[in-house]
XYZ file of C-alpha atoms in Angstrom:
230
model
C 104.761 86.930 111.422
C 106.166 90.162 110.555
C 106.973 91.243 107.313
C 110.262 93.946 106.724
C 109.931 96.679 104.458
C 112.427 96.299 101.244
C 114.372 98.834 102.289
C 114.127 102.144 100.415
C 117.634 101.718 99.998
C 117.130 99.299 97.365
C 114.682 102.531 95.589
C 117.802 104.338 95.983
C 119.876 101.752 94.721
C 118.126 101.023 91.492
C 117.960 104.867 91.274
C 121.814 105.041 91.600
C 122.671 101.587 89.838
C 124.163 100.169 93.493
C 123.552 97.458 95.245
C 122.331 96.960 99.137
C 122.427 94.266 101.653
C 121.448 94.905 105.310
C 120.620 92.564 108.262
C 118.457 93.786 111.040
C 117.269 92.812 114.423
C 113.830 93.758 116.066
C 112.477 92.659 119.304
C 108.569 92.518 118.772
C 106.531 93.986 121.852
C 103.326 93.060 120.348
C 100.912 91.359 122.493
C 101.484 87.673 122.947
C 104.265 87.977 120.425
C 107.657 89.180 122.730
C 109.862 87.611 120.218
C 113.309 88.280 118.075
C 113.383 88.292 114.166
C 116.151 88.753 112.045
C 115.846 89.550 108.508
C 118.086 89.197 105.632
C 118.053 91.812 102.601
C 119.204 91.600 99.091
C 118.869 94.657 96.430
C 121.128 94.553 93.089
C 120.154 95.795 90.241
C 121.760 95.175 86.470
C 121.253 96.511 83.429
C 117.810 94.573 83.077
C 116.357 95.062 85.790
C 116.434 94.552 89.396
C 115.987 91.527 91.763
C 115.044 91.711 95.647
C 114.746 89.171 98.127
C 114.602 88.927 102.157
C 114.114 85.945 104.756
C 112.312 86.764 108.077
C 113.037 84.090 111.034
C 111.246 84.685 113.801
C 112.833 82.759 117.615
C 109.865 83.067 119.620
C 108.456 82.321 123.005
C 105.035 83.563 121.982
C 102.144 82.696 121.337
C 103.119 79.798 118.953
C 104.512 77.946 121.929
C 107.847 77.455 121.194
C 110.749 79.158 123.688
C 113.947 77.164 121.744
C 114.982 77.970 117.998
C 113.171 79.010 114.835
C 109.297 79.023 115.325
C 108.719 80.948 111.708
C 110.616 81.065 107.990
C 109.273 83.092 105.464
C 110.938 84.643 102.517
C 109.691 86.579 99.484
C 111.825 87.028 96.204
C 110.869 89.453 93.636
C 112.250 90.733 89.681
C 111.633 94.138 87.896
C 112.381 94.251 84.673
C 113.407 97.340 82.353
C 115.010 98.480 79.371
C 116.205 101.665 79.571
C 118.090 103.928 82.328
C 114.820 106.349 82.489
C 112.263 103.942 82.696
C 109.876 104.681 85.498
C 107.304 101.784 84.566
C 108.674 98.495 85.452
C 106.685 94.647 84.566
C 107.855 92.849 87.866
C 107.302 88.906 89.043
C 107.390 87.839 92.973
C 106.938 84.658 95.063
C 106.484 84.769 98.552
C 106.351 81.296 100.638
C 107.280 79.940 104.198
C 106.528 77.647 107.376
C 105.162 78.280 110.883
C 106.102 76.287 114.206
C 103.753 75.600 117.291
C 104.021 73.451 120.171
C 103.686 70.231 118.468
C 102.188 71.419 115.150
C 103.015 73.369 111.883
C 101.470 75.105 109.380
C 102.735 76.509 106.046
C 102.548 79.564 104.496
C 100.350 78.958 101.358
C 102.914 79.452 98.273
C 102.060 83.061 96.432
C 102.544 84.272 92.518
C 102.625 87.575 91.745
C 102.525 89.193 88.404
C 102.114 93.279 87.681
C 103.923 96.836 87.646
C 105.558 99.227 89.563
C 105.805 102.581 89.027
C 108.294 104.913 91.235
C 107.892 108.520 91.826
C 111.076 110.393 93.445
C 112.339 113.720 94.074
C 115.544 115.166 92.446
C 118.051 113.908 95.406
C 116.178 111.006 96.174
C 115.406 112.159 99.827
C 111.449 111.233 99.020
C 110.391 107.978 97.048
C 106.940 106.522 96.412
C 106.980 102.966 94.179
C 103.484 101.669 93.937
C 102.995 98.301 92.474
C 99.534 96.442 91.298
C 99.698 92.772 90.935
C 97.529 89.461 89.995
C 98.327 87.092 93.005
C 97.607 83.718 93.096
C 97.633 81.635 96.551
C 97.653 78.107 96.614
C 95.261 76.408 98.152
C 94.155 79.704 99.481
C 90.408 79.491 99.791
C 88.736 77.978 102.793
C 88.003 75.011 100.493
C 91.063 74.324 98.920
C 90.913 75.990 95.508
C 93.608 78.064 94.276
C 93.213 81.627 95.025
C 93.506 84.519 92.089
C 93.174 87.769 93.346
C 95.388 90.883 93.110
C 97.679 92.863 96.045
C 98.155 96.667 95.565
C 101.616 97.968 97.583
C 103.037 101.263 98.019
C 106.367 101.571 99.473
C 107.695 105.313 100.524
C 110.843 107.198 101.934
C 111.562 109.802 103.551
C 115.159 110.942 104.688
C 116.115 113.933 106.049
C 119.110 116.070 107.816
C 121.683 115.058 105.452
C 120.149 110.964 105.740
C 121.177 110.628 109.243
C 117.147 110.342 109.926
C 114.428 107.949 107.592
C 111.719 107.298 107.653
C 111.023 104.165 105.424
C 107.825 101.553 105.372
C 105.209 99.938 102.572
C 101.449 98.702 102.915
C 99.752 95.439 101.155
C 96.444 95.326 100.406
C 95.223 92.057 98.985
C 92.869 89.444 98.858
C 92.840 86.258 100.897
C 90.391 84.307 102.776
C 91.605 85.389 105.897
C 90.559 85.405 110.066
C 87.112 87.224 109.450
C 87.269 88.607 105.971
C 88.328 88.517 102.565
C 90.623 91.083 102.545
C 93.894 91.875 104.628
C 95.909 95.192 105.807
C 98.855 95.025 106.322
C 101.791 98.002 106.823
C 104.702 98.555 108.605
C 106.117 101.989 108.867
C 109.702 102.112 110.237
C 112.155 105.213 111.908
C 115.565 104.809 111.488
C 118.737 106.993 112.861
C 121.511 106.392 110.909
C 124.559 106.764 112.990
C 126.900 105.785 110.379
C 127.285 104.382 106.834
C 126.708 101.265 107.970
C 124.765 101.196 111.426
C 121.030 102.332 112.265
C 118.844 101.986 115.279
C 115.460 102.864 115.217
C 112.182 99.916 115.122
C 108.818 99.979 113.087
C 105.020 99.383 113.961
C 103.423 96.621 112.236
C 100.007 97.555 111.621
C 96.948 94.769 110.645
C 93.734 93.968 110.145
C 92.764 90.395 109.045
C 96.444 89.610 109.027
C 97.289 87.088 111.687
C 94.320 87.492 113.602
C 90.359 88.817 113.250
C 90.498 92.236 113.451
C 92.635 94.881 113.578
C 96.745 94.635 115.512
C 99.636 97.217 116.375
C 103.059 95.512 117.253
C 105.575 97.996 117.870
C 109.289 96.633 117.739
C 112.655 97.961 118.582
C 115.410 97.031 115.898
C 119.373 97.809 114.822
C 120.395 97.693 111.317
C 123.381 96.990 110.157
C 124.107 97.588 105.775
C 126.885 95.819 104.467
């Protein structure tokens, strides 16, 4: 499963009160992976606050077994909240949730609650933004023996754009606490390059990088991807 950065256009936008939407493409070259996802972005802020949701499908012939539609759905949805135009300290909520596919099986992805801050530090113009956020996280069912999970994730999430934005650099890492393939705690960050050839088109990819994520131990899975902001 791979999980897309919210794109540090949406920093931007809350910075400059506009909204962004983008859909991109990546073609995973990750071992045993060799599969497509799309995902779906949503930024807009108001004057309270901000909301942000995307929805990853992965159409795989990996691992998973399946070669013939949608072998993963997972989406996360999150709210900031704020009450003033300087505030750099936002209280935020988020849910994440989905379902896996294998050859003649499925699995969910546990339902997740998450409660905290964010905090966003940004130069003048923009061109470099750090948000860090620290939450309370509940999983359900997310113990080996079926308890409900409370634990916390810490996330940063950074920019970087330079020669007048036609070049960014854009990612976040999770860490958190799960019962997970070999230990309690799981890595997980995905840095991505993009070249910005217009308003509205990028190429580029990221590098999802693990450990305890979707297997024991540490994982690289470098993709190649095309972005297109509406």
């Amino acid at each position: 499963m791979k999980r897309i950065v919210f794109s540090l256009m949406a920093i931007l936008g809350l910075s400059l009160s506009a909204s962004a939407q983008n859909l991109q493409l990546h073609y995973d070259f990750g071992k045993d992976r060799k599969m497509v996802t799309t995902t779906l972005e949503m930024f807009k802020p108001d004057n309270y606050g901000s909301t942000f949701f995307f929805v990853d499908l992965d159409y795989s012939n990996d691992s998973r077994g399946v070669d013939n539609g949608v072998s993963l759905a997972y989406w996360e949805i999150a709210r900031s909240f704020k009450w003033n135009e300087t505030q750099k300290f936002e209280p935020r909520i988020e849910y994440n949730g989905g379902v896996g596919i294998g050859d003649g099986f499925n699995f969910p992805i546990n339902n997740a609650w998450l409660i905290g801050g964010q905090y966003t530090f940004n130069n003048a113009d923009y061109s470099k933004l750090l948000t860090v956020s620290a939450n309370l996280k509940q999983i359900k069912d997310g113990k080996i023996n079926g308890d409900n999970l409370t634990g916390f994730q810490i996330t940063a999430v950074f920019g970087l754009h330079f020669f007048e934005r036609k070049l960014s650099v854009v990612g976040f890492a999770d860490f958190w606490r799960q019962d997970s393939f070999g230990g309690e705690y799981v890595f997980l960050a995905e840095p991505q390059i993009w070249y910005n050839a217009c308003q509205n088109f990028s190429v580029g990819g990221e590098v999802e990088i693990s450990n305890n994520f979707v297997k024991n131990g540490s994982l690289v899975c470098p993709t190649l991807g095309a972005k297109w902001t509406f």
